[in-house]
Amino acid sequence: ISYSLEYSEQSLQEKSVEAGVNLDSINSKYRKGHSKRYRTAMGWYEVGKKYSVMNRDPEAIYALLKARELFTDTLSTEYVSTMDLLGKHYNNRGLYDDAIGTYSVTRRLYEQMGDKVMVATTDFNIGVAYFGKRDYAMSKNIFENLLNNSDIDAVSRNSCYLYLAHIENGFFGKDAGERELELVNTYLSGCKNEESKVPGYALKGIALYYLHQNTTRSEERRVGKECRS
């Protein structure tokens, strides 16, 4: 997808007005000690953040790519944040290979910065991208490793159980079992509010249905075998 083509005629000034970003304020804040290139990069970065908040993925990606091209310090907070947000919006758009590639760069940057918490968070995001790509083996490996990682935040760690439960039954398949229910129940017990429990309850209901179906079929086969003998 070429975002530069779609917005090639729109300047930073035009996009900042649409996004509600005050470029004069940015230029004034960074006039001393910073180049015009840096101020332009910050303008695109702030525009990208605004579009991110508005969940406007194509516009956010376009602005963030513009910022990425202009930032020269790859260990600056703004550059790393730009990469992080790019990964998020690539994921949102189903561009999973782009998300994985971007997050992999972001992960290396967090490692260089010594930020173990964000390294773990980025691993989680990479796992989500592999899940979206339906590479369940890779996704499962990442989520299982995160359960043993003390640096992962509580919400992301708990979400690992839900993703693993999805993977366990083949993504709403019919091979549900006790392991899947165990994962779902662990997820539900770690939820802090009722809203976050909804996807867990949905998966649990499906898992119980298939588990009941499998148990019924097994019983029917057992009874049929006894009758034939």
Coordinates of N, CA and C in Angstrom, one line a residue:
I1 N 0.9 -1.2 0.0 CA 0.0 0.0 0.0 C 0.9 1.2 0.0
S2 N 0.7 2.1 -1.0 CA 1.5 3.3 -1.0 C 0.8 4.5 -0.4
Y3 N 1.2 4.8 0.8 CA 0.5 5.9 1.5 C 1.1 7.3 1.0
S4 N 2.3 7.3 0.5 CA 2.9 8.5 -0.1 C 2.2 8.9 -1.3
L5 N 1.7 7.9 -2.1 CA 1.0 8.2 -3.3 C -0.3 8.9 -3.0
E6 N -1.0 8.3 -2.0 CA -2.4 8.7 -1.7 C -2.4 10.2 -1.2
Y7 N -1.3 10.6 -0.5 CA -1.3 11.9 0.2 C -0.1 12.7 -0.4
S8 N 0.3 12.4 -1.6 CA 1.5 13.1 -2.2 C 1.3 14.6 -2.3
E9 N 0.0 15.1 -2.5 CA -0.2 16.5 -2.8 C -0.5 17.2 -1.5
Q10 N -0.5 16.5 -0.3 CA -0.8 17.2 0.9 C 0.5 17.5 1.7
S11 N 0.7 18.8 2.0 CA 1.9 19.2 2.8 C 1.7 19.0 4.3
L12 N 2.7 19.2 5.0 CA 2.7 19.2 6.5 C 1.7 20.2 7.0
Q13 N 1.7 21.4 6.3 CA 0.8 22.5 6.8 C -0.7 22.0 6.6
E14 N -1.0 21.4 5.5 CA -2.4 20.9 5.3 C -2.8 19.8 6.2
K15 N -1.9 18.9 6.5 CA -2.2 17.8 7.3 C -2.3 18.2 8.8
S16 N -1.5 19.2 9.2 CA -1.5 19.7 10.6 C -2.8 20.4 10.9
V17 N -3.3 21.1 9.9 CA -4.6 21.8 10.1 C -5.7 20.8 10.2
E18 N -5.7 19.7 9.4 CA -6.7 18.7 9.4 C -6.7 17.9 10.8
A19 N -5.4 17.7 11.3 CA -5.3 16.9 12.5 C -5.4 17.8 13.7
G20 N -5.4 19.1 13.6 CA -5.5 20.0 14.7 C -4.2 20.2 15.5
V21 N -3.0 20.2 14.7 CA -1.7 20.4 15.3 C -1.2 21.8 15.1
N22 N -0.7 22.5 16.1 CA -0.3 23.8 15.9 C 1.2 23.8 15.6
L23 N 1.5 24.0 14.3 CA 2.9 24.0 13.9 C 3.7 25.2 14.4
D24 N 3.0 26.3 14.5 CA 3.7 27.5 15.1 C 4.3 27.2 16.5
S25 N 3.5 26.5 17.3 CA 3.9 26.2 18.6 C 5.1 25.2 18.6
I26 N 5.1 24.3 17.7 CA 6.2 23.3 17.6 C 7.5 24.1 17.1
N27 N 7.3 24.9 16.1 CA 8.5 25.7 15.6 C 9.1 26.6 16.7
S28 N 8.2 27.2 17.4 CA 8.7 28.1 18.5 C 9.4 27.3 19.6
K29 N 8.8 26.1 20.0 CA 9.4 25.3 21.0 C 10.8 24.8 20.7
Y30 N 11.0 24.4 19.4 CA 12.2 23.8 19.0 C 13.1 24.7 18.1
R31 N 12.9 26.0 18.1 CA 13.7 26.9 17.3 C 15.1 26.9 17.7
K32 N 15.3 27.0 19.0 CA 16.7 27.1 19.5 C 17.4 25.8 19.6
G33 N 18.5 25.6 19.0 CA 19.3 24.4 19.1 C 18.8 23.2 18.3
H34 N 17.8 23.5 17.4 CA 17.3 22.4 16.5 C 17.2 22.9 15.1
S35 N 17.5 22.0 14.1 CA 17.4 22.3 12.7 C 16.0 22.4 12.2
K36 N 15.8 22.9 11.0 CA 14.5 23.0 10.4 C 14.1 21.5 10.1
R37 N 15.0 20.7 9.8 CA 14.7 19.3 9.5 C 14.1 18.6 10.7
Y38 N 14.7 18.9 11.9 CA 14.1 18.3 13.2 C 12.8 18.9 13.5
R39 N 12.6 20.2 13.3 CA 11.3 20.8 13.5 C 10.2 20.2 12.6
T40 N 10.6 19.9 11.4 CA 9.6 19.3 10.4 C 9.3 17.9 10.8
A41 N 10.3 17.2 11.3 CA 10.1 15.8 11.8 C 9.2 15.8 12.9
M42 N 9.3 16.7 13.9 CA 8.5 16.8 15.0 C 7.0 17.2 14.6
G43 N 6.9 18.0 13.6 CA 5.6 18.3 13.1 C 4.9 17.1 12.6
W44 N 5.5 16.3 11.7 CA 4.9 15.1 11.2 C 4.7 14.1 12.3
Y45 N 5.6 14.0 13.3 CA 5.4 13.1 14.4 C 4.2 13.5 15.2
E46 N 4.0 14.8 15.5 CA 2.8 15.2 16.3 C 1.5 15.0 15.5
V47 N 1.6 15.2 14.2 CA 0.4 14.9 13.3 C 0.1 13.4 13.3
G48 N 1.1 12.6 13.2 CA 0.9 11.1 13.3 C 0.3 10.7 14.6
K49 N 0.7 11.3 15.7 CA 0.2 11.0 17.0 C -1.3 11.3 17.1
K50 N -1.6 12.5 16.6 CA -3.0 12.9 16.6 C -3.9 12.0 15.8
Y51 N -3.5 11.6 14.6 CA -4.2 10.6 13.8 C -4.3 9.3 14.5
S52 N -3.3 8.9 15.2 CA -3.3 7.7 16.0 C -4.4 7.7 17.0
V53 N -4.5 8.8 17.7 CA -5.6 8.9 18.7 C -6.9 8.8 18.1
M54 N -7.0 9.3 16.9 CA -8.3 9.3 16.1 C -8.5 8.0 15.4
N55 N -7.6 7.0 15.6 CA -7.7 5.7 14.9 C -7.8 5.8 13.4
R56 N -7.1 6.8 12.8 CA -7.1 6.9 11.4 C -5.8 6.3 10.9
D57 N -5.8 5.0 10.6 CA -4.6 4.3 10.3 C -3.8 4.8 9.1
P58 N -4.5 5.0 7.9 CA -3.7 5.4 6.8 C -3.0 6.7 7.0
E59 N -3.8 7.7 7.5 CA -3.2 9.0 7.8 C -2.0 9.0 8.8
A60 N -2.3 8.2 9.8 CA -1.2 8.0 10.9 C 0.1 7.4 10.3
I61 N -0.1 6.4 9.5 CA 1.0 5.7 8.9 C 1.8 6.7 8.0
Y62 N 1.1 7.4 7.1 CA 1.7 8.4 6.2 C 2.5 9.4 7.0
A63 N 1.9 10.0 8.0 CA 2.6 11.1 8.8 C 3.8 10.5 9.5
L64 N 3.7 9.3 10.1 CA 4.8 8.7 10.9 C 5.9 8.3 9.9
L65 N 5.6 7.8 8.7 CA 6.7 7.5 7.8 C 7.4 8.8 7.4
K66 N 6.7 9.9 7.2 CA 7.4 11.1 7.0 C 8.3 11.5 8.1
A67 N 7.9 11.4 9.3 CA 8.7 11.7 10.5 C 9.9 10.8 10.6
R68 N 9.7 9.5 10.3 CA 10.8 8.5 10.4 C 11.9 8.9 9.4
E69 N 11.5 9.3 8.2 CA 12.5 9.7 7.2 C 13.4 10.9 7.6
L70 N 12.8 11.7 8.5 CA 13.5 13.0 8.8 C 14.3 12.9 10.1
F71 N 13.9 12.1 11.1 CA 14.6 11.9 12.3 C 16.0 11.3 12.1
T72 N 17.0 11.9 12.7 CA 18.4 11.4 12.5 C 18.9 10.6 13.7
D73 N 18.4 10.9 14.9 CA 18.8 10.2 16.1 C 17.8 9.1 16.3
T74 N 18.3 7.8 16.0 CA 17.4 6.7 16.1 C 17.2 6.2 17.5
L75 N 17.9 6.8 18.5 CA 17.7 6.4 19.9 C 16.9 7.5 20.6
S76 N 16.4 8.5 19.9 CA 15.6 9.5 20.5 C 14.2 9.0 20.9
T77 N 13.6 9.5 21.9 CA 12.3 9.1 22.3 C 11.3 9.2 21.2
E78 N 11.4 10.3 20.4 CA 10.4 10.5 19.4 C 10.6 9.5 18.3
Y79 N 11.8 9.2 17.9 CA 12.0 8.2 16.8 C 11.5 6.8 17.2
V80 N 11.8 6.4 18.4 CA 11.4 5.1 18.9 C 9.8 5.0 19.0
S81 N 9.3 6.1 19.5 CA 7.8 6.2 19.6 C 7.2 6.2 18.2
T82 N 7.8 6.8 17.2 CA 7.4 6.8 15.8 C 7.3 5.3 15.3
M83 N 8.4 4.6 15.6 CA 8.4 3.2 15.1 C 7.4 2.3 15.8
D84 N 7.2 2.6 17.1 CA 6.2 1.8 17.9 C 4.8 2.1 17.4
L85 N 4.5 3.3 17.1 CA 3.1 3.7 16.6 C 3.0 3.1 15.1
L86 N 4.0 3.1 14.3 CA 3.9 2.5 13.0 C 3.6 1.0 13.1
G87 N 4.2 0.3 14.0 CA 3.9 -1.1 14.2 C 2.5 -1.3 14.5
K88 N 2.0 -0.5 15.4 CA 0.6 -0.6 15.9 C -0.4 -0.4 14.7
H89 N -0.2 0.6 13.9 CA -1.1 0.9 12.8 C -1.0 -0.1 11.6
Y90 N 0.2 -0.6 11.4 CA 0.4 -1.7 10.4 C -0.4 -2.9 10.9
N91 N -0.4 -3.2 12.2 CA -1.1 -4.3 12.7 C -2.6 -4.1 12.5
N92 N -3.1 -2.9 12.8 CA -4.5 -2.5 12.7 C -5.0 -2.7 11.2
R93 N -4.1 -2.5 10.3 CA -4.5 -2.6 8.9 C -4.3 -4.0 8.3
G94 N -3.8 -4.9 9.1 CA -3.5 -6.2 8.7 C -2.3 -6.4 7.9
L95 N -1.4 -5.4 8.0 CA -0.1 -5.4 7.3 C 0.9 -6.1 8.2
Y96 N 0.8 -7.4 8.5 CA 1.5 -8.0 9.5 C 3.0 -8.1 9.3
D97 N 3.4 -8.4 8.1 CA 4.8 -8.4 7.8 C 5.5 -7.1 8.1
D98 N 4.8 -6.0 7.7 CA 5.3 -4.7 8.0 C 5.4 -4.4 9.5
A99 N 4.4 -4.9 10.2 CA 4.3 -4.7 11.6 C 5.5 -5.4 12.3
I100 N 5.7 -6.7 11.9 CA 6.7 -7.5 12.5 C 8.1 -6.9 12.2
G101 N 8.3 -6.4 11.0 CA 9.6 -5.8 10.6 C 9.8 -4.5 11.4
T102 N 8.8 -3.7 11.6 CA 8.9 -2.5 12.3 C 9.1 -2.7 13.8
Y103 N 8.3 -3.6 14.4 CA 8.5 -3.9 15.8 C 9.9 -4.6 16.1
S104 N 10.4 -5.3 15.1 CA 11.7 -5.9 15.3 C 12.8 -4.9 15.5
V105 N 12.7 -3.8 14.6 CA 13.6 -2.7 14.8 C 13.4 -2.0 16.1
T106 N 12.2 -1.8 16.4 CA 11.8 -1.1 17.7 C 12.4 -1.9 18.9
R107 N 12.3 -3.2 18.8 CA 12.8 -4.1 19.9 C 14.3 -3.9 20.1
R108 N 15.0 -3.8 19.0 CA 16.5 -3.6 19.1 C 16.8 -2.3 19.7
L109 N 16.0 -1.3 19.3 CA 16.3 0.1 19.9 C 16.0 0.1 21.4
Y110 N 14.9 -0.6 21.9 CA 14.7 -0.6 23.3 C 15.8 -1.4 24.0
E111 N 16.3 -2.5 23.4 CA 17.4 -3.2 24.0 C 18.6 -2.3 24.1
Q112 N 18.9 -1.5 23.1 CA 20.0 -0.6 23.2 C 19.8 0.5 24.3
M113 N 18.6 0.8 24.5 CA 18.2 1.8 25.6 C 18.2 1.2 27.0
G114 N 18.2 -0.2 27.0 CA 18.1 -0.8 28.3 C 16.8 -0.9 28.9
D115 N 15.7 -0.7 28.1 CA 14.3 -0.7 28.6 C 13.7 -2.1 28.5
K116 N 13.9 -2.9 29.5 CA 13.4 -4.3 29.5 C 11.9 -4.4 29.4
V117 N 11.2 -3.4 30.0 CA 9.8 -3.5 30.0 C 9.2 -3.3 28.6
M118 N 9.8 -2.3 27.9 CA 9.3 -2.1 26.5 C 9.8 -3.2 25.6
V119 N 10.9 -3.8 25.9 CA 11.3 -5.0 25.0 C 10.3 -6.1 25.2
A120 N 9.8 -6.3 26.4 CA 8.8 -7.3 26.6 C 7.5 -6.9 26.0
T121 N 7.1 -5.7 26.1 CA 5.9 -5.2 25.5 C 5.9 -5.3 23.9
T122 N 7.1 -5.0 23.4 CA 7.2 -5.2 21.9 C 7.2 -6.6 21.5
D123 N 7.7 -7.5 22.3 CA 7.6 -8.9 22.0 C 6.1 -9.4 22.0
F124 N 5.4 -8.8 22.9 CA 3.9 -9.1 22.9 C 3.3 -8.6 21.6
N125 N 3.6 -7.4 21.2 CA 3.0 -6.9 20.0 C 3.5 -7.7 18.7
I126 N 4.7 -8.2 18.7 CA 5.1 -9.1 17.7 C 4.3 -10.4 17.7
G127 N 4.1 -10.9 18.9 CA 3.3 -12.1 19.0 C 1.9 -11.9 18.4
V128 N 1.3 -10.7 18.7 CA 0.0 -10.4 18.2 C 0.0 -10.3 16.6
A129 N 1.1 -9.8 16.1 CA 1.2 -9.7 14.6 C 1.3 -11.1 14.0
Y130 N 2.1 -12.0 14.6 CA 2.2 -13.4 14.1 C 0.8 -14.1 14.2
F131 N 0.1 -13.8 15.3 CA -1.2 -14.4 15.5 C -2.1 -13.9 14.3
G132 N -2.1 -12.6 14.1 CA -2.9 -12.1 13.0 C -2.5 -12.6 11.6
K133 N -1.3 -13.0 11.5 CA -0.7 -13.6 10.2 C -1.1 -15.1 10.2
R134 N -1.6 -15.6 11.3 CA -1.9 -17.0 11.4 C -0.7 -17.9 11.4
D135 N 0.4 -17.3 11.9 CA 1.6 -18.2 12.2 C 1.5 -18.5 13.6
Y136 N 0.6 -19.5 14.0 CA 0.3 -19.8 15.3 C 1.5 -20.4 16.1
A137 N 2.3 -21.1 15.4 CA 3.5 -21.8 16.1 C 4.4 -20.7 16.6
M138 N 4.7 -19.7 15.8 CA 5.6 -18.6 16.2 C 4.9 -17.8 17.3
S139 N 3.6 -17.5 17.1 CA 2.9 -16.7 18.1 C 2.8 -17.4 19.5
K140 N 2.6 -18.7 19.4 CA 2.5 -19.5 20.7 C 3.8 -19.5 21.4
N141 N 4.9 -19.6 20.7 CA 6.3 -19.6 21.3 C 6.5 -18.3 22.0
I142 N 6.1 -17.2 21.3 CA 6.4 -15.9 21.9 C 5.5 -15.7 23.2
F143 N 4.3 -16.0 23.1 CA 3.4 -15.8 24.3 C 3.8 -16.7 25.5
E144 N 4.2 -18.0 25.2 CA 4.6 -18.8 26.3 C 5.9 -18.3 26.9
N145 N 6.8 -17.8 26.1 CA 8.0 -17.2 26.7 C 7.7 -16.0 27.6
L146 N 6.7 -15.2 27.1 CA 6.4 -14.0 27.9 C 5.8 -14.3 29.3
L147 N 5.1 -15.5 29.4 CA 4.5 -15.9 30.7 C 5.6 -16.1 31.7
N148 N 6.9 -16.3 31.2 CA 8.0 -16.5 32.1 C 8.9 -15.3 32.2
N149 N 8.4 -14.2 31.6 CA 9.2 -13.0 31.6 C 8.6 -12.0 32.7
S150 N 9.4 -11.7 33.7 CA 9.0 -10.8 34.8 C 8.9 -9.4 34.4
D151 N 9.3 -9.0 33.2 CA 9.3 -7.6 32.7 C 8.0 -7.2 32.0
I152 N 7.2 -8.2 31.7 CA 6.0 -7.9 30.9 C 4.9 -7.3 31.9
D153 N 4.2 -6.3 31.4 CA 3.1 -5.7 32.3 C 2.0 -6.7 32.5
A154 N 1.3 -6.4 33.5 CA 0.2 -7.4 34.0 C -0.9 -7.6 32.9
V155 N -1.3 -6.5 32.3 CA -2.4 -6.7 31.3 C -2.0 -7.5 30.1
S156 N -0.8 -7.2 29.6 CA -0.3 -7.9 28.4 C 0.0 -9.4 28.8
R157 N 0.5 -9.6 30.0 CA 0.8 -11.0 30.4 C -0.5 -11.8 30.5
N158 N -1.5 -11.1 31.0 CA -2.8 -11.8 31.1 C -3.4 -12.1 29.7
S159 N -3.2 -11.2 28.8 CA -3.7 -11.4 27.4 C -3.1 -12.5 26.7
C160 N -1.8 -12.9 27.2 CA -1.2 -14.0 26.6 C -2.0 -15.3 26.7
Y161 N -2.6 -15.4 27.9 CA -3.5 -16.6 28.2 C -4.6 -16.7 27.2
L162 N -5.2 -15.6 26.8 CA -6.3 -15.6 25.9 C -5.9 -16.0 24.5
Y163 N -4.8 -15.4 24.1 CA -4.2 -15.8 22.8 C -3.9 -17.2 22.7
L164 N -3.2 -17.7 23.8 CA -2.9 -19.1 23.8 C -4.1 -20.1 23.8
A165 N -5.2 -19.6 24.4 CA -6.4 -20.4 24.4 C -7.0 -20.5 23.0
H166 N -6.9 -19.4 22.3 CA -7.4 -19.4 20.9 C -6.5 -20.4 20.1
I167 N -5.2 -20.3 20.3 CA -4.3 -21.2 19.5 C -4.6 -22.6 19.9
E168 N -4.8 -22.9 21.2 CA -5.0 -24.2 21.7 C -6.1 -25.0 21.0
N169 N -7.2 -24.3 20.7 CA -8.3 -25.0 20.0 C -8.3 -24.8 18.5
G170 N -7.2 -24.3 18.0 CA -7.1 -24.2 16.5 C -8.0 -23.0 16.0
F171 N -8.1 -22.0 16.9 CA -8.9 -20.8 16.5 C -10.3 -21.1 16.2
F172 N -11.0 -21.4 17.3 CA -12.4 -21.8 17.3 C -12.7 -23.1 16.6
G173 N -11.7 -24.0 16.7 CA -11.8 -25.3 16.1 C -12.6 -26.2 17.0
K174 N -12.6 -27.5 16.6 CA -13.4 -28.4 17.4 C -12.6 -29.3 18.3
D175 N -11.3 -28.9 18.5 CA -10.4 -29.8 19.3 C -10.2 -29.2 20.7
A176 N -11.2 -28.6 21.2 CA -11.2 -27.9 22.5 C -10.9 -29.0 23.6
G177 N -10.3 -28.6 24.6 CA -10.0 -29.5 25.7 C -9.8 -28.8 27.0
E178 N -9.3 -29.6 28.0 CA -9.1 -29.1 29.3 C -8.1 -28.0 29.4
R179 N -7.0 -28.1 28.6 CA -6.0 -27.1 28.5 C -6.5 -25.8 28.1
E180 N -7.3 -25.8 27.1 CA -7.9 -24.5 26.6 C -8.7 -23.8 27.7
L181 N -9.6 -24.6 28.4 CA -10.4 -24.1 29.5 C -9.5 -23.6 30.6
E182 N -8.5 -24.2 30.9 CA -7.6 -23.8 31.9 C -7.0 -22.4 31.6
L183 N -6.6 -22.3 30.3 CA -6.0 -21.0 29.9 C -7.1 -19.9 29.9
V184 N -8.3 -20.2 29.5 CA -9.4 -19.2 29.5 C -9.7 -18.8 30.9
N185 N -9.8 -19.7 31.8 CA -10.1 -19.4 33.2 C -9.0 -18.6 33.9
T186 N -7.8 -18.9 33.5 CA -6.6 -18.1 34.0 C -6.7 -16.7 33.6
Y187 N -7.1 -16.5 32.3 CA -7.3 -15.2 31.7 C -8.4 -14.4 32.5
L188 N -9.5 -15.1 32.7 CA -10.7 -14.4 33.3 C -10.4 -14.0 34.7
S189 N -9.6 -14.9 35.4 CA -9.3 -14.6 36.8 C -8.3 -13.4 36.9
G190 N -7.6 -13.1 35.8 CA -6.7 -11.9 35.8 C -7.2 -10.7 35.3
C191 N -8.5 -10.7 34.8 CA -9.1 -9.5 34.3 C -9.5 -8.5 35.4
K192 N -9.3 -7.2 35.2 CA -9.6 -6.2 36.2 C -11.0 -5.6 36.1
N193 N -11.6 -5.8 35.0 CA -13.0 -5.3 34.8 C -13.8 -6.2 34.0
E194 N -15.1 -6.0 34.0 CA -16.0 -6.9 33.3 C -15.9 -6.8 31.8
E195 N -15.6 -5.6 31.3 CA -15.5 -5.4 29.9 C -14.4 -6.3 29.3
S196 N -13.3 -6.4 30.0 CA -12.2 -7.1 29.5 C -12.4 -8.7 29.5
K197 N -13.5 -9.1 30.3 CA -13.8 -10.5 30.4 C -14.6 -11.0 29.2
V198 N -15.2 -10.1 28.4 CA -16.1 -10.5 27.4 C -15.5 -11.5 26.4
P199 N -14.3 -11.2 25.8 CA -13.8 -12.1 24.9 C -13.4 -13.5 25.5
G200 N -13.1 -13.5 26.8 CA -12.8 -14.7 27.5 C -14.1 -15.5 27.7
Y201 N -15.2 -14.9 28.0 CA -16.4 -15.6 28.2 C -16.9 -16.2 26.9
A202 N -16.7 -15.4 25.8 CA -17.1 -15.9 24.5 C -16.3 -17.2 24.1
L203 N -15.0 -17.1 24.3 CA -14.2 -18.3 24.0 C -14.5 -19.5 24.9
K204 N -14.7 -19.2 26.1 CA -15.1 -20.3 27.1 C -16.3 -21.0 26.7
G205 N -17.3 -20.2 26.3 CA -18.6 -20.8 25.8 C -18.4 -21.7 24.6
I206 N -17.6 -21.3 23.7 CA -17.4 -22.1 22.5 C -16.6 -23.4 22.9
A207 N -15.6 -23.2 23.8 CA -14.7 -24.3 24.2 C -15.6 -25.3 24.9
L208 N -16.5 -24.9 25.8 CA -17.4 -25.8 26.5 C -18.3 -26.6 25.6
Y209 N -18.8 -25.9 24.6 CA -19.7 -26.5 23.6 C -18.9 -27.6 22.9
Y210 N -17.7 -27.3 22.4 CA -17.0 -28.4 21.7 C -16.5 -29.5 22.6
L211 N -16.2 -29.1 23.8 CA -15.8 -30.2 24.8 C -17.0 -31.1 25.1
H212 N -18.2 -30.5 25.2 CA -19.4 -31.3 25.4 C -19.6 -32.2 24.2
Q213 N -19.5 -31.6 23.0 CA -19.7 -32.4 21.8 C -18.7 -33.6 21.7
N214 N -17.5 -33.3 22.0 CA -16.4 -34.4 21.9 C -16.7 -35.5 22.9
T215 N -17.2 -35.0 24.1 CA -17.5 -36.0 25.2 C -18.7 -36.9 24.8
T216 N -19.7 -36.2 24.2 CA -20.9 -36.9 23.8 C -20.5 -38.0 22.7
R217 N -19.7 -37.5 21.7 CA -19.3 -38.4 20.6 C -18.5 -39.6 21.2
S218 N -17.6 -39.3 22.1 CA -16.8 -40.4 22.7 C -17.7 -41.4 23.4
E219 N -18.7 -40.9 24.2 CA -19.7 -41.8 24.9 C -20.5 -42.6 23.9
E220 N -20.9 -41.9 22.8 CA -21.7 -42.7 21.8 C -20.9 -43.8 21.2
R221 N -19.6 -43.5 20.9 CA -18.7 -44.5 20.3 C -18.5 -45.7 21.3
R222 N -18.4 -45.3 22.6 CA -18.2 -46.4 23.6 C -19.4 -47.3 23.7
V223 N -20.6 -46.6 23.8 CA -21.9 -47.4 23.9 C -22.1 -48.3 22.6
G224 N -21.8 -47.7 21.4 CA -21.9 -48.4 20.2 C -21.0 -49.6 20.2
K225 N -19.8 -49.5 20.7 CA -18.8 -50.6 20.7 C -19.3 -51.7 21.6
E226 N -19.9 -51.3 22.8 CA -20.4 -52.3 23.7 C -21.6 -53.1 23.1
C227 N -22.5 -52.3 22.4 CA -23.6 -53.0 21.8 C -23.2 -54.0 20.7
R228 N -22.2 -53.6 19.9 CA -21.7 -54.5 18.9 C -21.0 -55.8 19.4
S229 N -20.4 -55.6 20.6 CA -19.8 -56.8 21.2 C -20.8 -57.6 22.0

